[in-house]
Coordinates of C-alpha atoms in Angstrom, one line a residue:
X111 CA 42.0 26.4 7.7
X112 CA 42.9 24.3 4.7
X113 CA 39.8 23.2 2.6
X114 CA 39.6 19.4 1.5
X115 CA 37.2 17.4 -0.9
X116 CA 35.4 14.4 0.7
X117 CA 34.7 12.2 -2.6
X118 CA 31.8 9.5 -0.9
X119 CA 31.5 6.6 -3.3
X120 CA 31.3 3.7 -1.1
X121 CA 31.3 4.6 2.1
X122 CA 28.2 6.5 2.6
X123 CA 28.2 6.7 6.4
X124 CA 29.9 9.1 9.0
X125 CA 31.5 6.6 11.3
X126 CA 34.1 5.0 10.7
X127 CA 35.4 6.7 7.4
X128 CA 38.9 7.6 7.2
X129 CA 38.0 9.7 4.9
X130 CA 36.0 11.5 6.5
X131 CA 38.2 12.2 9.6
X132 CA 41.2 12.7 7.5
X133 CA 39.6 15.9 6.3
X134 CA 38.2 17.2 9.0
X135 CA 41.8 17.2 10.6
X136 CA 43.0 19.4 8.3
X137 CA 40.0 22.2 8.6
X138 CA 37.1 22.3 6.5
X139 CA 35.3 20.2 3.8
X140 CA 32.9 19.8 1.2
X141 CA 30.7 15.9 1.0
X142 CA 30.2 15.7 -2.5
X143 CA 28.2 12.2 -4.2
X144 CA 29.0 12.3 -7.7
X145 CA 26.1 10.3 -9.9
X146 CA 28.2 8.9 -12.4
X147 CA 26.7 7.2 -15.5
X148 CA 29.9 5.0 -16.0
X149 CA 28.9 2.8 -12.8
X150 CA 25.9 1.5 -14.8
X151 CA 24.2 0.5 -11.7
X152 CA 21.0 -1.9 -12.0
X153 CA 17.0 -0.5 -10.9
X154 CA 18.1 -2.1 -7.3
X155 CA 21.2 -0.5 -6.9
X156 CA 19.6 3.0 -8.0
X157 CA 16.6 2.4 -5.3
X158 CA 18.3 1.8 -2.5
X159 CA 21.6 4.7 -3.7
X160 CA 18.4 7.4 -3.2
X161 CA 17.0 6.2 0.1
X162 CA 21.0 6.0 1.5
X163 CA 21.8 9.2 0.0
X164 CA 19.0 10.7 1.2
X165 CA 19.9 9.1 4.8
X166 CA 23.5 10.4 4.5
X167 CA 22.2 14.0 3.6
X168 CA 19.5 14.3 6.8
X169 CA 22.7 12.7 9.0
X170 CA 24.8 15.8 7.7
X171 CA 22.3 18.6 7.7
X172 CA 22.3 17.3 11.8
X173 CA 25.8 18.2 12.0
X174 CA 25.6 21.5 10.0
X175 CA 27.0 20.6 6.3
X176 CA 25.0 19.8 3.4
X177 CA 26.1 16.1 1.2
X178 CA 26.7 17.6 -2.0
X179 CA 25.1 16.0 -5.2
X180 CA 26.7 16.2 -8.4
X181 CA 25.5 14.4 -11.9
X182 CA 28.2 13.7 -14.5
X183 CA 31.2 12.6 -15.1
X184 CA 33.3 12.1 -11.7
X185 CA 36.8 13.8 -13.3
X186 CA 34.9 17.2 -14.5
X187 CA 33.2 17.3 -11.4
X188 CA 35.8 16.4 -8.8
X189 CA 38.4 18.6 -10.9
X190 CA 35.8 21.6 -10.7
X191 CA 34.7 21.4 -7.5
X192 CA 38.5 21.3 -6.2
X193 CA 39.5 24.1 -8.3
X194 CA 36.6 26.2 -7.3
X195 CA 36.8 26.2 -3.6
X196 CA 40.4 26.2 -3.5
X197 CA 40.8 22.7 -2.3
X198 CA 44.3 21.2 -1.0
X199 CA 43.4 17.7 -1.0
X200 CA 40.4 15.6 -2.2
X201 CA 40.7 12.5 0.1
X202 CA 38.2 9.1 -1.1
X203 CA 38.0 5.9 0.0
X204 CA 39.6 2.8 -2.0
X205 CA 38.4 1.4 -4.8
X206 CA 38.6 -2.0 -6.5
X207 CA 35.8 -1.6 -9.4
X208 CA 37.8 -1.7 -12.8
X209 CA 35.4 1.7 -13.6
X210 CA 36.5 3.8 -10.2
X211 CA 40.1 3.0 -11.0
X212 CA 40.1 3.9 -13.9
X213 CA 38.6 7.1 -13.0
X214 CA 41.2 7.4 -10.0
X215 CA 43.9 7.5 -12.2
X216 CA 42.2 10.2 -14.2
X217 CA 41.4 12.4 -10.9
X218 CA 44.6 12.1 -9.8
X219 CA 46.3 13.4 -12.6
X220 CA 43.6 16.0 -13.1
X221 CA 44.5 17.2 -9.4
X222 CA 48.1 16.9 -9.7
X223 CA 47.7 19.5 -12.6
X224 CA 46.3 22.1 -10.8
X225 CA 48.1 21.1 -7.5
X226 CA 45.5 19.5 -5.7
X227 CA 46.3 16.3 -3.3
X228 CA 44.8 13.0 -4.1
X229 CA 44.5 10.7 -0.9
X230 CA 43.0 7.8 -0.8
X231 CA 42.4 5.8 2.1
X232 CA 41.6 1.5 2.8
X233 CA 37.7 1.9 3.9
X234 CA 35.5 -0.5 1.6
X235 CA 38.0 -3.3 2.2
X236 CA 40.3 -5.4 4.8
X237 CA 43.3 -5.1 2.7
X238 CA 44.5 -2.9 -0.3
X239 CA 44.1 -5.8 -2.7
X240 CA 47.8 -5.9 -3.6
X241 CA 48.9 -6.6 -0.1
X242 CA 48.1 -10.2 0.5
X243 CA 50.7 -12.1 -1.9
X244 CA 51.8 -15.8 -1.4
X245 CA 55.1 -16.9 0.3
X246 CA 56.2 -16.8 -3.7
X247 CA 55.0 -13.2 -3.8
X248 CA 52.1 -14.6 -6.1
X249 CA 48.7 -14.1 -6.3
X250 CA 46.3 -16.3 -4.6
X251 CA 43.6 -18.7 -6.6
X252 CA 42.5 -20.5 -3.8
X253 CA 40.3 -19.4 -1.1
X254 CA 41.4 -21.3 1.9
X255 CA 45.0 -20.7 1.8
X256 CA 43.8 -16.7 1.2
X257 CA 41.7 -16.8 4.5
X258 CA 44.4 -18.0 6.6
X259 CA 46.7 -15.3 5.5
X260 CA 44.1 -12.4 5.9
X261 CA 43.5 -14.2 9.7
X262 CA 46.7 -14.0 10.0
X263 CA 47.2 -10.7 9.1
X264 CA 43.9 -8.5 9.4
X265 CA 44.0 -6.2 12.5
X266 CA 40.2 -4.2 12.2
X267 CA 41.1 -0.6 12.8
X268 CA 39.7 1.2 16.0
X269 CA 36.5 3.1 16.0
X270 CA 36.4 6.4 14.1
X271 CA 33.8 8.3 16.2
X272 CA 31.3 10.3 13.8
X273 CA 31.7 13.9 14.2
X274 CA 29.2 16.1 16.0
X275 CA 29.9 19.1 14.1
X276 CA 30.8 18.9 10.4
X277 CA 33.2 22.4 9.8
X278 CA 32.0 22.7 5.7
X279 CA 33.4 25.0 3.2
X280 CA 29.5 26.4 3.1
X281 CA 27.1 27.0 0.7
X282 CA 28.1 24.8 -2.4
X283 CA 25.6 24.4 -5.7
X284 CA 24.4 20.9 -5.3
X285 CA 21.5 19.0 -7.7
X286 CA 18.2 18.2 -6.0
X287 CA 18.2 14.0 -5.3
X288 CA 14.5 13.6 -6.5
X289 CA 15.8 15.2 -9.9
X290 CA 17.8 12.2 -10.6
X291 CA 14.9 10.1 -10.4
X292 CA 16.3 7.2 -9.3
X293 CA 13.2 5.4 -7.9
X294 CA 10.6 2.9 -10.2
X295 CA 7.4 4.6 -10.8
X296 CA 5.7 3.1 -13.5
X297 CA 5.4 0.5 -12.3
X298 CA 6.4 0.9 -8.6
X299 CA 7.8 -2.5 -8.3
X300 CA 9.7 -1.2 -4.7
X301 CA 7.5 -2.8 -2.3
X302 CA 8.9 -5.3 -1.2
X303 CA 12.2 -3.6 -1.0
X304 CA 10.8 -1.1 1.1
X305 CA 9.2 -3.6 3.2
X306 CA 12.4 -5.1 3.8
X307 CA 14.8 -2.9 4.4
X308 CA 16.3 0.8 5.9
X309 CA 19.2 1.8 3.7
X310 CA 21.2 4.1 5.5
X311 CA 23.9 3.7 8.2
X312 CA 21.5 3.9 10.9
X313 CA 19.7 1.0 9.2
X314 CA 23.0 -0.8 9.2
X315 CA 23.9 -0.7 13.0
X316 CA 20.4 -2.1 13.5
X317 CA 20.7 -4.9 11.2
X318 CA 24.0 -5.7 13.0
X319 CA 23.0 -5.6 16.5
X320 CA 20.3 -7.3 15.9
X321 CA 22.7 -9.5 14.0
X322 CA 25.0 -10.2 16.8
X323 CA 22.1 -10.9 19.2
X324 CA 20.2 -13.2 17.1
X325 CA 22.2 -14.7 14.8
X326 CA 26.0 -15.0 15.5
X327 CA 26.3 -17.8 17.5
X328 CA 24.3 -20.2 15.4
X329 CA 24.9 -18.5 12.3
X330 CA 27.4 -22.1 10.9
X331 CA 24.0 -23.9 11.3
X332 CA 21.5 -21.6 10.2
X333 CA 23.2 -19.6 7.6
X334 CA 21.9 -22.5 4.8
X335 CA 17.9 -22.9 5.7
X336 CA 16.4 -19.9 3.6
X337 CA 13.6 -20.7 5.8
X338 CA 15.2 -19.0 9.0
X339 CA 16.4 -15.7 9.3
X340 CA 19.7 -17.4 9.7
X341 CA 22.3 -14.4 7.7
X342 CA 22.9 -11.3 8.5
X343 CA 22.0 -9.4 6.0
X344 CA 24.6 -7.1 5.9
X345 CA 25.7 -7.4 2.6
X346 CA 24.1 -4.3 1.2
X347 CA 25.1 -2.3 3.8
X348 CA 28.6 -3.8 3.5
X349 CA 28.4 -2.9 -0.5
X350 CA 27.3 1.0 -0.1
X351 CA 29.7 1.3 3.0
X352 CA 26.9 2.4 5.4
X353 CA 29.2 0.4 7.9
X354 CA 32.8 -0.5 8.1
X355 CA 34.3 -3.8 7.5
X356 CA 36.5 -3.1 10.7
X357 CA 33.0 -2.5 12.4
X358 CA 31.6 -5.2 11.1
X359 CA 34.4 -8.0 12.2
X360 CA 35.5 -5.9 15.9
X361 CA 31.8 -6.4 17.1
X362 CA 31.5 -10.5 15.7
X363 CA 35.3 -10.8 17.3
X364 CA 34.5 -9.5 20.6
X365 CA 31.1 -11.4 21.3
X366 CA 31.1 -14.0 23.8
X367 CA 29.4 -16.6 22.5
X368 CA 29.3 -20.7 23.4
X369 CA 29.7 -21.8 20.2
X370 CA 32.8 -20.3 18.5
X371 CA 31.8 -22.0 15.4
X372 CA 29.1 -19.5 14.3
X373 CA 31.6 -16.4 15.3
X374 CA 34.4 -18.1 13.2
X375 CA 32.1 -19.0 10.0
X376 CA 30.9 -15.6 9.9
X377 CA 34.2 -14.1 9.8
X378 CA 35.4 -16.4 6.8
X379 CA 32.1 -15.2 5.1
X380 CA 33.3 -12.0 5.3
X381 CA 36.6 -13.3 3.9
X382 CA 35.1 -14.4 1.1
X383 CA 33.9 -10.8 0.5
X384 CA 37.2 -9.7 0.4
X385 CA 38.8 -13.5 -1.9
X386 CA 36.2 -11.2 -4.0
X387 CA 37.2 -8.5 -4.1
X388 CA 41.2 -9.6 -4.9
X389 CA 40.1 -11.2 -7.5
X390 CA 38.5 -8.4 -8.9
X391 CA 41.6 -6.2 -9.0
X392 CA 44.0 -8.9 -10.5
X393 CA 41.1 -9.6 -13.0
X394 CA 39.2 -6.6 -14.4
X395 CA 36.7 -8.6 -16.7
X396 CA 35.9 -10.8 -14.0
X397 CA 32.2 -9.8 -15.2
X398 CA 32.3 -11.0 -18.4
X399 CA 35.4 -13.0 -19.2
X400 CA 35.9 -16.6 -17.8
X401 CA 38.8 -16.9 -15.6
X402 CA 39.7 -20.4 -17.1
X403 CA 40.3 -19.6 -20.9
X404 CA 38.8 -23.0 -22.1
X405 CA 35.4 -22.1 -21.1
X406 CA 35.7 -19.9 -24.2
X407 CA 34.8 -22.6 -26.4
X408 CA 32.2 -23.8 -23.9
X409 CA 28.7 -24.9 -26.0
X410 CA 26.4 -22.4 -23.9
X411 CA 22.8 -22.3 -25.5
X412 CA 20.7 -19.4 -26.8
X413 CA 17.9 -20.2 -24.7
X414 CA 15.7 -16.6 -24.5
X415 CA 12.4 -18.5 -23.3
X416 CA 14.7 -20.2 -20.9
X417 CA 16.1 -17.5 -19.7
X418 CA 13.2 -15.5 -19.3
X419 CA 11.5 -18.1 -17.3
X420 CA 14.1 -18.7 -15.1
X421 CA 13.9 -14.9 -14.5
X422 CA 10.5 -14.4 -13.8
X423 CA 10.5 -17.9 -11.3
X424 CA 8.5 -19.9 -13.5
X425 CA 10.8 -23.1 -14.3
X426 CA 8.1 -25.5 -12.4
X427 CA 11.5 -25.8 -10.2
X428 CA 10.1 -24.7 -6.8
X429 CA 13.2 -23.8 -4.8
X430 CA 14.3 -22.8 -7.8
X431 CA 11.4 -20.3 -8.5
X432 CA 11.2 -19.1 -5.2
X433 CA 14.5 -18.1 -5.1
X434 CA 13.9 -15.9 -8.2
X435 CA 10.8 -14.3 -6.7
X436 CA 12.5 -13.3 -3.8
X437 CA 15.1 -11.9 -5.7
X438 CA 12.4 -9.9 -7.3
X439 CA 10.4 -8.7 -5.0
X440 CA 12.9 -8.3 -1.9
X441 CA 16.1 -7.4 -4.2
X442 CA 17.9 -10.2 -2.3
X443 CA 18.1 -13.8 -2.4
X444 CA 19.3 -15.9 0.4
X445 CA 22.9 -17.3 -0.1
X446 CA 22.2 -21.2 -0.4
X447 CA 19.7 -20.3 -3.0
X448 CA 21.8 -18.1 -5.2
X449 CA 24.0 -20.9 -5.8
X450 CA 21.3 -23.2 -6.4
X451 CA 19.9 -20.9 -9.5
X452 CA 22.5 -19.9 -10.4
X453 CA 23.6 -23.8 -11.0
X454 CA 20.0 -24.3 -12.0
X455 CA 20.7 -22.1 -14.8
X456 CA 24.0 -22.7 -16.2
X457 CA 24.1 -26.2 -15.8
X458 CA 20.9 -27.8 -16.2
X459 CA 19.9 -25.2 -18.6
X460 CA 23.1 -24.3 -20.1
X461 CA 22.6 -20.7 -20.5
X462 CA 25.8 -18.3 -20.1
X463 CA 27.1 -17.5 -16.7
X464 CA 27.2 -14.0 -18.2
X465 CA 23.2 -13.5 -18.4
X466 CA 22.6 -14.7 -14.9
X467 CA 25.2 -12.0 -13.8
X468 CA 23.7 -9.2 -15.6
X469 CA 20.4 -10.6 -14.6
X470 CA 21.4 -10.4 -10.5
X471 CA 23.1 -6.9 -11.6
X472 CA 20.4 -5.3 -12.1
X473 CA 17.6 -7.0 -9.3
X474 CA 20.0 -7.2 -6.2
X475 CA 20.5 -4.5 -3.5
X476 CA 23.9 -5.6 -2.9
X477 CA 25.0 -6.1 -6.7
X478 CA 28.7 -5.8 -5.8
X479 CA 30.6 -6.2 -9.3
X480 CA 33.6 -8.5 -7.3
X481 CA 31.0 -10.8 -5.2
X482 CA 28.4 -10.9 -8.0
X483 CA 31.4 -11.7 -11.0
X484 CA 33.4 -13.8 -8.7
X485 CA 30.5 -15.6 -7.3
X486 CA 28.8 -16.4 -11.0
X487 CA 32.7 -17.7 -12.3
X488 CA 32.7 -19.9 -9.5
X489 CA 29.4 -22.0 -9.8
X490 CA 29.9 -21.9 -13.7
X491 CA 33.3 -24.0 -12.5
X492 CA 35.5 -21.3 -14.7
X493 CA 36.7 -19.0 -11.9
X494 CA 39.2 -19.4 -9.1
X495 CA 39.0 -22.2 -6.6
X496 CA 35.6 -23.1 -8.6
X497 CA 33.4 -26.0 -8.2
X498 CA 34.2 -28.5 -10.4
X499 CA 32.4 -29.1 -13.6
X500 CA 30.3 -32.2 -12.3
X501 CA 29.3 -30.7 -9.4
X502 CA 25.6 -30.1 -10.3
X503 CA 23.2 -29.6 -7.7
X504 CA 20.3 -31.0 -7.7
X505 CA 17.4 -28.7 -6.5
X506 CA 15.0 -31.2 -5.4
X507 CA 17.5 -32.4 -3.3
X508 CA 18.5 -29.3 -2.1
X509 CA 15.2 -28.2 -1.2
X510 CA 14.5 -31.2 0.7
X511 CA 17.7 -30.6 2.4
X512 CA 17.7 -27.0 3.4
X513 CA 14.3 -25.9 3.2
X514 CA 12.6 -29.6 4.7
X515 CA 9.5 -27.7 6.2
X516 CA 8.4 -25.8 3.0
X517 CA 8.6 -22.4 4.8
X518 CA 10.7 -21.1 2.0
X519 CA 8.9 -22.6 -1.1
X520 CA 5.7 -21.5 0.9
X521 CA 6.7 -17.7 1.6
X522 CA 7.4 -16.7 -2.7
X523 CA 5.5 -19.8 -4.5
X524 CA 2.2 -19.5 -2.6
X525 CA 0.3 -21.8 -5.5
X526 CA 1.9 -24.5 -3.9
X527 CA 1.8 -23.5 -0.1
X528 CA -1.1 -26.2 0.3
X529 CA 0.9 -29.0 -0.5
X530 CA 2.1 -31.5 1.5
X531 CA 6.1 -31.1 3.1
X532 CA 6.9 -34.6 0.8
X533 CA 5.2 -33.4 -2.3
X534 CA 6.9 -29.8 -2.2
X535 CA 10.1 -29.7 -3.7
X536 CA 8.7 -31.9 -6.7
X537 CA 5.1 -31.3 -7.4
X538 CA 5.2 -33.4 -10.8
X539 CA 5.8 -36.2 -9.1
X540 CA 3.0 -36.1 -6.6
X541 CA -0.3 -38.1 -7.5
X542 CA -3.3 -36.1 -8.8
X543 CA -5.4 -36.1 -5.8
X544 CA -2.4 -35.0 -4.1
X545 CA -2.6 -32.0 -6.2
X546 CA -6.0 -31.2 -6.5
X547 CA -6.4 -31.6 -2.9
X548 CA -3.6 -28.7 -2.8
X549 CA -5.4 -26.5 -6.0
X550 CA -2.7 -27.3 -7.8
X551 CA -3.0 -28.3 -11.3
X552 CA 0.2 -28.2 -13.1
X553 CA 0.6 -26.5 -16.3
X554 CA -2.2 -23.8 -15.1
X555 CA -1.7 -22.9 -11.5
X556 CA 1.8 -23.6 -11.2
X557 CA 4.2 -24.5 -14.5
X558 CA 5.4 -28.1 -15.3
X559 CA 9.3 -28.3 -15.1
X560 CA 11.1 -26.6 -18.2
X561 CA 13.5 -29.5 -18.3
X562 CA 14.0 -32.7 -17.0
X563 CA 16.6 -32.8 -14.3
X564 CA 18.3 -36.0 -15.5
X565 CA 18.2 -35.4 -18.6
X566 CA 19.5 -31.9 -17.9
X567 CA 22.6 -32.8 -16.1
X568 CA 23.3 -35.4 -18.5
X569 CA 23.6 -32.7 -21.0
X570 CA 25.9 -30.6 -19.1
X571 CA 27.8 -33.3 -18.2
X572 CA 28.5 -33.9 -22.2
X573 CA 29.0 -30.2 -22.9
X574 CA 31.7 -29.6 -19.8
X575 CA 33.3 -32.7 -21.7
X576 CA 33.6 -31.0 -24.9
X577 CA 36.2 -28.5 -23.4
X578 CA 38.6 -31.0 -21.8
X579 CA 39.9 -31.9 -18.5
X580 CA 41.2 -28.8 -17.3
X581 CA 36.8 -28.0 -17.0
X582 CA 37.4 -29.7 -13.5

């Protein structure tokens, strides 16, 4: 029986993974994670890679093979390992992280040296991100006209059954997961994250069913009140690949629902996942370089206290704040309210696009480096099909708007959970007994506003000028 490689990187799951299958068709195979330290995953990331991992490994040891851990870099490794066991093909998923393809190319080469296979098969994604090309064979830098096409042209694959035996090369040195200490402990500030979710890809079919009952068929209505449970929370399970994309869309596609509007919205969300993604692999320093090349002379401001207090989720902004603390403790922040801090912070407070990234890199469960650099670019207005320079929202209004009963505010700002529904989303402007009938007293039990909201859209206003036209 020929012996094959199964590289896991993101698609930690059994079903559904090409992969997966491809090897076990020809004969037997060795699961191998490697732990590489050029990912530079954030705290997040790391927690929920151990409980997933360790998830992954209890799901093989059922099926009779071990999920082999390896620390180090992913070309020694994989080259080793392939060598050692006398490997004809290594087969991986696709990647689209400027790191991973980097280190493809290496692999492959390293393999094709020693006469070792390279296969890599479409598994995080829709599409390989070179297929979808214009009518011009150009690249797309607009999301709408990108959807239709992937509408057009996305057929989800059928179901890959997980195995119930895993045939494995056998007993293979593998590192201990606790050694690589991936979870907090002092502090232990995974609480909440534990609270909240079940990494792993039986955690993931639960989430979805329960998904698909719940949510689906309101989801165009709900999806924008952090209030409700109204998303589907997928997205980390989407990111580590504990579930297909194909998965994911055949089970929204096939419900029967009254309302095709929540089926059809949801399936553009995951689009947008994959507008991402493209852009990603046609721009590799989508995380750090401004896809419109006159925001390089835009006037951001070193603003460290800023910054900090936007981090921590004390700008005396409440939607704003509560946002932040949820990002904290849940590592996860409901859609609508990323993009109202995230405009909370480059706009009204100036501060680089750039830090908020690196900032939501590190906190979020689903850091993806496409959504989270793609997503950043385009409320800074400098990234494909962005948001135009004036378009500044204002929190207060948004709060009102999408969180009008409080629930949100009141769940992660609890100092102000007294307060009337009116007096919510801009305790400074509520009278004193108002307040103190609450316990509030601002400056000490809740912070004042860091900056005037006028005054601080008036100011990005003027800096957005500074760069030209083209800023819209």
């Amino acid at each position: 029986m020929a012996k094959s490689i199964v590289w896991l990187r993101n698609d930690l799951r059994l079903a559904d993974n090409p992969a997966l299958a491809a090897g076990l068709d020809a004969g037997e195979v060795v699961l191998v994670f490697v732990l590489d330290p050029a990912a530079g995953w954030g705290g997040a990331s790391l927690w929920w890679l151990h409980h997933s991992l360790a998830a992954l490994a209890r799901d093989c040891a059922a099926r009779g093979a071990e999920l082999v851990l390896r620390r180090g870099d992913s070309v020694a490794v994989i080259e080793e390992l392939a060598g050692s066991i006398g490997a004809a093909t290594v087969h991986a998923g696709r990647a689209h992280e400027p790191w991973l393809r980097r280190v493809d190319r290496d692999v492959a080469a390293a393999l094709k040296a020693r006469g070792i296979g390279f296969q890599r098969h479409r598994s995080a994604l829709m599409f390989g991100p070179e297929q979808i090309r214009t009518k011009s064979d150009g690249v797309y830098g607009v999301y709408t006209p990108f959807s239709r096409a992937c509408f057009e042209a996305f057929a989800p694959r059928g179901p890959i059954a997980p195995p119930a035996r895993i045939a494995s090369v056998g007993a293979i040195a593998s590192d201990a997961l606790e050694d690589w200490q991936l979870l907090p402990r002092a502090p232990d500030w995974a609480g909440g994250l534990r609270d909240t979710w079940q990494p792993g890809e039986a955690g993931a079919q639960q989430r979805l069913a329960h998904f698909l009952h719940e949510g689906l068929e309101d989801y165009d209505r709900r999806r924008n009140l952090p209030g409700e449970t109204g998303t589907s929370m997928l997205s980390p399970h989407l990111h580590w690949g504990e579930i297909a994309i194909d998965a994911v869309w055949r089970a929204a596609d096939t419900v029967a629902a009254r309302r095709a509007d929540g089926k059809h919205i949801f399936l553009k969300e995951l689009i947008w996942r994959e507008f991402a993604a493209y852009l990603l692999w046609h721009n590799e320093t989508l995380d750090a370089v401004p896809m419109k090349d006159q925001f390089a002379a835009m006037p951001w401001r070193d603003a460290p206290d800023d910054l900090r207090a936007w981090q921590r989720g004390v700008t005396g902004i409440p939607i704003v704040d509560a946002g932040m603390r949820q990002l904290w403790q849940t590592g996860w922040m409901h859609n609508r309210v990323r993009m109202i801090t995230a405009s909370f912070l480059v706009k009204h407070l100036l501060v680089p696009w750039q830090a908020g990234e690196a900032w939501f890199w590190d906190c979020l469960v689903d850091a993806d480096a496409a959504s989270n650099a793609a997503s950043w670019q385009w409320v800074a207005g400098c990234g494909a099909d962005a948001a135009p320079y004036f378009r500044i929202f204002n929190p207060v209004l948004q709060g009102e708007k999408f969180d009008p009963d409080g629930a949100y505010v009141r769940r992660f700002v609890p100092e102000l959970a007294r307060l009337p529904d009116r007096a919510l989303h801009a305790p400074w402007e509520a009278p004193e007994p108002v307040l103190r009938g609450a316990g509030v007293m601002l400056g000490k039990t809740y912070p004042r506003p860091i900056i005037d909201l006028k005054a601080g859209r008036e100011r990005a206003l003027a800096a957005f000028k500074t760069i030209g036209k083209s800023a819209a």
